């Protein structure tokens, strides 16, 4: 189901946790809310669920205004980081729980609930574990049961709040892949909260980058990574360098020197130049470029990161191949960004 968040403002006391947030979530989409702690991700998720009421604004489920609807009426599936399963219930009973507590008129017969719960158990790859109790499962298995339980009610929307947050790195990675596969098979509209950029970029169809109660950018993983639209997004997603430069007559200059980098003719004055460590070429000839000295280098997976001192306290980090790193002269390194963006100071 499609979900439209329209001009939502949420205050706690006088404190605005969300300011004028609007977002269209497409039917069947897996969307990640990504941002630092306190940016408002969970608040937005709870508003969609109906666990909080907006101070201003509306939320639509399809064509229906859901703002006045209760959590039950919205028919949401939830998975939280620490949403404990019922300890005294078997895995199968946990999964079927949402159906057994339905009013009699909409409650499926017992045998049908069992059949559906078993089907979901297979879907989350826990076949054969129906008789176990939550304490007899690993953390990853518990979260898979929690997801099956959330899906059992055939929710309009699945809301996942850092569902893998408490698990170790390898399990997280496995579950990420698994969640994507399940999503592709079931097609539930899913909103996923995370502060882990790798998780968001790998999993989501679109990423909503949030900061200080506002949406900074919404886009596909490629769009937010390759074309960040603000210094915040540049700094928050992936690694980036930021240098204060001067723009004049269509040229970017750093510490008075031209760099062979063109800027829009109509821009003048100081600006912030952002570029990623890997978006550079090393320059050894006398064409205009940045020049500095190597301050340190470190191995990062298959590459080498070189920290370069550019004078007057300015530093940048460049990513090169180990072969390129071996040939570098520590006293003099030249480079030019191949992809960059200018922002106002
Ligand atoms: P985290 O990643 O740490 O969970 P978040 O991005 O999910 O953070 P929220 O939990 O949405 O952030 O909180 C946004 C802001 O609203 C924070 O400053 C938080 O302190 C505040 N806030 C959230 N819930 C309440 C509440 N019930 N009462 C008062 N302030 C709240």
Coordinates of N, CA, C and O in Angstrom, one line a residue, residues 58-153:
X58 N -0.6 15.4 7.9 CA -1.5 14.3 7.7 C -0.7 13.1 7.1 O 0.3 13.3 6.4
X59 N -1.3 11.9 7.3 CA -0.7 10.7 6.8 C -1.8 9.9 6.0 O -2.8 9.7 6.6
X60 N -1.5 9.6 4.8 CA -2.5 8.8 4.0 C -2.0 7.4 3.7 O -0.8 7.2 3.4
X61 N -2.9 6.5 3.9 CA -2.7 5.1 3.5 C -3.5 4.9 2.2 O -4.7 4.9 2.3
X62 N -2.9 4.8 1.1 CA -3.6 4.9 -0.2 C -4.4 6.2 -0.2 O -3.8 7.2 0.0
X63 N -5.7 6.1 -0.5 CA -6.5 7.4 -0.6 C -7.1 7.8 0.8 O -7.7 8.8 0.9
X64 N -6.9 6.9 1.7 CA -7.5 7.1 3.0 C -6.7 7.9 4.0 O -5.5 7.6 4.2
X65 N -7.3 8.9 4.6 CA -6.6 9.7 5.6 C -6.5 8.8 6.9 O -7.5 8.5 7.5
X66 N -5.2 8.4 7.2 CA -5.0 7.5 8.3 C -4.8 8.3 9.6 O -4.7 7.7 10.7
X67 N -4.8 9.6 9.5 CA -4.4 10.4 10.7 C -5.2 10.1 11.9 O -4.7 10.1 13.1
X68 N -6.5 9.9 11.7 CA -7.4 9.6 12.9 C -7.6 8.2 13.2 O -8.3 7.8 14.1
X69 N -6.9 7.3 12.5 CA -7.1 5.9 12.7 C -6.1 5.3 13.8 O -5.0 5.8 13.9
X70 N -6.6 4.3 14.4 CA -5.8 3.7 15.5 C -4.8 2.8 14.9 O -4.8 2.5 13.7
X71 N -3.9 2.3 15.8 CA -2.8 1.4 15.3 C -3.5 0.1 14.7 O -3.1 -0.3 13.7
X72 N -4.5 -0.4 15.4 CA -5.1 -1.6 14.9 C -5.8 -1.4 13.6 O -5.6 -2.2 12.6
X73 N -6.4 -0.2 13.4 CA -7.1 0.0 12.1 C -6.1 0.2 11.0 O -6.4 -0.1 9.8
X74 N -4.9 0.6 11.3 CA -3.9 0.8 10.2 C -3.4 -0.5 9.8 O -2.7 -0.6 8.7
X75 N -3.5 -1.5 10.6 CA -3.0 -2.9 10.2 C -1.5 -2.9 9.8 O -1.2 -3.0 8.6
X76 N -0.7 -2.6 10.8 CA 0.8 -2.5 10.6 C 1.5 -3.7 11.1 O 1.1 -4.3 12.1
X77 N 2.5 -4.1 10.5 CA 3.4 -5.1 11.0 C 4.7 -4.5 11.6 O 5.2 -3.6 10.9
X78 N 5.1 -4.8 12.8 CA 6.2 -4.2 13.4 C 7.3 -5.2 13.7 O 7.0 -6.3 14.2
X79 N 8.5 -4.7 13.6 CA 9.7 -5.4 14.2 C 10.6 -4.4 14.8 O 11.0 -3.5 14.1
X80 N 10.8 -4.5 16.1 CA 11.7 -3.6 16.8 C 13.0 -4.3 17.1 O 13.1 -5.5 17.1
X81 N 14.0 -3.5 17.5 CA 15.3 -4.0 17.9 C 15.2 -5.0 19.0 O 15.8 -6.1 19.0
X82 N 14.4 -4.7 20.0 CA 14.3 -5.5 21.2 C 12.8 -5.9 21.4 O 12.3 -5.8 22.5
X83 N 12.1 -6.2 20.4 CA 10.7 -6.5 20.5 C 10.7 -8.0 20.9 O 10.7 -8.9 20.1
X84 N 10.6 -8.2 22.2 CA 10.7 -9.6 22.7 C 9.5 -10.4 22.2 O 8.4 -9.9 22.2
X85 N 9.8 -11.7 21.9 CA 8.8 -12.6 21.5 C 8.1 -13.0 22.9 O 8.7 -12.8 23.9
X86 N 6.9 -13.6 22.8 CA 6.3 -14.1 24.0 C 7.1 -15.4 24.5 O 7.1 -16.3 23.7
X87 N 7.7 -15.3 25.7 CA 8.6 -16.3 26.1 C 7.9 -17.6 26.4 O 8.4 -18.7 26.2
X88 N 6.6 -17.5 26.8 CA 5.9 -18.8 27.2 C 5.2 -19.4 26.0 O 4.5 -20.4 26.1
X89 N 5.4 -18.8 24.8 CA 4.7 -19.4 23.6 C 5.7 -20.0 22.7 O 6.8 -19.5 22.5
X90 N 5.3 -21.0 22.0 CA 6.2 -21.6 21.0 C 6.4 -20.7 19.8 O 5.6 -19.7 19.7
X91 N 7.3 -21.0 19.0 CA 7.6 -20.2 17.8 C 6.3 -20.1 16.9 O 5.9 -19.0 16.5
X92 N 5.6 -21.2 16.8 CA 4.5 -21.2 15.9 C 3.3 -20.3 16.5 O 2.7 -19.6 15.8
X93 N 3.2 -20.4 17.8 CA 2.1 -19.6 18.5 C 2.5 -18.1 18.4 O 1.6 -17.3 18.3
X94 N 3.8 -17.8 18.5 CA 4.2 -16.5 18.4 C 3.8 -15.9 17.0 O 3.3 -14.8 16.9
X95 N 4.1 -16.7 16.0 CA 3.8 -16.2 14.7 C 2.3 -16.0 14.4 O 1.9 -15.0 13.8
X96 N 1.5 -16.9 15.0 CA 0.1 -16.8 14.8 C -0.6 -15.9 15.7 O -1.8 -15.6 15.5
X97 N 0.1 -15.3 16.6 CA -0.6 -14.5 17.7 C -1.5 -13.4 17.2 O -2.6 -13.3 17.6
X98 N -1.0 -12.6 16.2 CA -1.8 -11.5 15.7 C -3.1 -11.9 15.1 O -4.1 -11.1 15.1
X99 N -3.2 -13.1 14.6 CA -4.4 -13.6 14.0 C -5.3 -14.2 15.1 O -6.6 -14.0 15.0
X100 N -4.8 -14.8 16.2 CA -5.6 -15.4 17.2 C -6.3 -14.3 18.0 O -7.3 -14.6 18.6
X101 N -5.7 -13.1 18.1 CA -6.4 -12.1 18.9 C -7.3 -11.2 18.1 O -7.8 -10.2 18.6
X102 N -7.5 -11.5 16.9 CA -8.5 -10.8 16.1 C -9.9 -11.0 16.6 O -10.2 -12.0 17.1
X103 N -10.8 -10.0 16.4 CA -12.2 -10.2 16.8 C -12.8 -11.4 16.0 O -12.3 -11.7 14.9
X104 N -13.7 -12.1 16.6 CA -14.2 -13.4 16.1 C -14.6 -13.2 14.6 O -14.3 -14.2 13.8
X105 N -15.2 -12.2 14.2 CA -15.7 -12.0 12.8 C -14.6 -12.1 11.8 O -14.8 -12.6 10.7
X106 N -13.4 -11.6 12.1 CA -12.3 -11.6 11.1 C -11.2 -12.6 11.5 O -10.2 -12.7 10.8
X107 N -11.4 -13.4 12.5 CA -10.4 -14.4 12.9 C -10.5 -15.6 12.1 O -11.6 -16.3 12.0
X108 N -9.4 -16.1 11.5 CA -9.4 -17.3 10.7 C -9.6 -18.5 11.7 O -9.2 -18.4 12.8
X109 N -10.1 -19.7 11.2 CA -10.2 -20.9 12.0 C -8.8 -21.3 12.5 O -7.8 -21.0 11.8
X110 N -8.7 -22.0 13.6 CA -7.4 -22.4 14.2 C -6.5 -23.1 13.2 O -5.3 -22.8 13.1
X111 N -7.1 -24.1 12.5 CA -6.3 -24.8 11.5 C -5.7 -23.9 10.5 O -4.5 -24.1 10.0
X112 N -6.4 -22.9 10.1 CA -5.9 -22.0 9.0 C -4.8 -21.1 9.6 O -3.8 -20.8 8.9
X113 N -4.9 -20.7 10.9 CA -3.9 -19.9 11.5 C -2.6 -20.8 11.6 O -1.5 -20.3 11.2
X114 N -2.7 -22.0 11.9 CA -1.5 -22.9 12.0 C -0.9 -23.1 10.6 O 0.3 -23.0 10.5
X115 N -1.8 -23.2 9.6 CA -1.2 -23.4 8.2 C -0.5 -22.2 7.8 O 0.6 -22.2 7.3
X116 N -1.0 -21.0 8.1 CA -0.4 -19.7 7.7 C 0.9 -19.5 8.4 O 1.9 -19.1 7.9
X117 N 0.9 -19.8 9.7 CA 2.1 -19.7 10.6 C 3.2 -20.6 10.1 O 4.4 -20.2 10.0
X118 N 2.8 -21.8 9.7 CA 3.8 -22.8 9.1 C 4.4 -22.3 7.8 O 5.6 -22.4 7.6
X119 N 3.6 -21.7 7.0 CA 4.0 -21.2 5.7 C 5.1 -20.1 5.9 O 6.1 -20.0 5.3
X120 N 4.8 -19.2 6.9 CA 5.7 -18.1 7.2 C 7.0 -18.6 7.8 O 8.0 -18.1 7.6
X121 N 6.9 -19.7 8.6 CA 8.1 -20.3 9.2 C 9.0 -20.8 8.1 O 10.2 -20.6 8.2
X122 N 8.4 -21.4 7.1 CA 9.2 -21.8 5.9 C 9.8 -20.6 5.2 O 11.0 -20.6 4.8
X123 N 9.0 -19.6 5.1 CA 9.5 -18.4 4.4 C 10.7 -17.8 5.1 O 11.7 -17.4 4.4
X124 N 10.7 -17.8 6.4 CA 11.8 -17.2 7.1 C 12.9 -18.3 7.5 O 13.8 -18.1 8.3
X125 N 12.8 -19.4 6.8 CA 13.8 -20.5 6.8 C 14.0 -21.0 8.2 O 15.1 -21.2 8.6
X126 N 12.9 -21.2 8.9 CA 13.0 -21.9 10.2 C 12.2 -23.1 10.3 O 11.7 -23.5 11.4
X127 N 12.0 -23.8 9.2 CA 11.2 -25.0 9.1 C 11.7 -26.0 10.2 O 12.9 -26.1 10.4
X128 N 10.8 -26.6 10.8 CA 11.1 -27.6 11.9 C 11.3 -27.0 13.3 O 11.5 -27.7 14.2
X129 N 11.3 -25.7 13.4 CA 11.5 -25.1 14.7 C 10.2 -24.6 15.3 O 10.3 -23.9 16.3
X130 N 9.1 -25.1 14.8 CA 7.8 -24.5 15.3 C 7.6 -24.8 16.8 O 6.9 -24.0 17.4
X131 N 8.1 -25.9 17.3 CA 7.9 -26.2 18.7 C 8.8 -25.6 19.7 O 8.7 -25.7 20.9
X132 N 9.8 -24.9 19.2 CA 10.8 -24.3 20.1 C 10.2 -23.1 20.8 O 9.3 -22.4 20.3
X133 N 10.9 -22.7 22.0 CA 10.5 -21.5 22.7 C 11.6 -20.5 22.4 O 12.8 -20.8 22.0
X134 N 11.3 -19.2 22.5 CA 12.2 -18.1 22.1 C 13.6 -18.3 22.7 O 14.6 -18.0 22.1
X135 N 13.7 -18.7 24.0 CA 15.0 -18.9 24.6 C 15.9 -19.9 24.0 O 17.1 -20.0 24.2
X136 N 15.2 -20.8 23.2 CA 16.0 -21.9 22.5 C 16.5 -21.4 21.1 O 16.9 -22.2 20.3
X137 N 16.3 -20.1 20.8 CA 16.7 -19.6 19.5 C 17.9 -18.6 19.6 O 18.1 -18.0 20.7
X138 N 18.7 -18.4 18.5 CA 19.7 -17.4 18.5 C 19.0 -16.1 18.3 O 17.9 -16.0 17.9
X139 N 19.8 -15.0 18.5 CA 19.2 -13.6 18.3 C 18.7 -13.4 16.9 O 17.6 -12.9 16.6
X140 N 19.5 -13.9 15.9 CA 19.1 -13.8 14.5 C 17.8 -14.6 14.2 O 16.9 -14.1 13.5
X141 N 17.7 -15.8 14.8 CA 16.5 -16.6 14.6 C 15.3 -15.9 15.2 O 14.2 -15.9 14.6
X142 N 15.5 -15.3 16.4 CA 14.4 -14.6 17.0 C 13.8 -13.5 16.2 O 12.6 -13.3 16.1
X143 N 14.8 -12.7 15.6 CA 14.3 -11.6 14.7 C 13.6 -12.1 13.5 O 12.7 -11.5 13.0
X144 N 14.0 -13.3 13.0 CA 13.3 -13.9 11.9 C 11.9 -14.3 12.3 O 10.9 -14.1 11.5
X145 N 11.7 -14.8 13.5 CA 10.4 -15.1 14.0 C 9.6 -13.8 14.1 O 8.4 -13.8 13.8
X146 N 10.2 -12.8 14.6 CA 9.5 -11.5 14.8 C 9.0 -11.0 13.5 O 7.9 -10.5 13.4
X147 N 9.8 -11.2 12.4 CA 9.4 -10.7 11.1 C 8.2 -11.6 10.6 O 7.2 -11.0 10.1
X148 N 8.3 -12.9 10.8 CA 7.2 -13.8 10.4 C 5.9 -13.4 11.2 O 4.8 -13.3 10.6
X149 N 6.1 -13.0 12.4 CA 4.9 -12.6 13.2 C 4.3 -11.3 12.7 O 3.1 -11.2 12.6
X150 N 5.2 -10.4 12.3 CA 4.7 -9.1 11.7 C 4.0 -9.3 10.4 O 3.0 -8.6 10.1
X151 N 4.5 -10.3 9.6 CA 3.9 -10.5 8.3 C 2.6 -11.3 8.4 O 1.8 -11.3 7.4
X152 N 2.4 -12.0 9.5 CA 1.2 -13.0 9.6 C -0.1 -12.2 9.4 O -1.1 -12.8 8.9
X153 N -0.2 -11.0 9.9 CA -1.5 -10.3 9.8 C -1.7 -9.6 8.4 O -2.6 -8.9 8.3

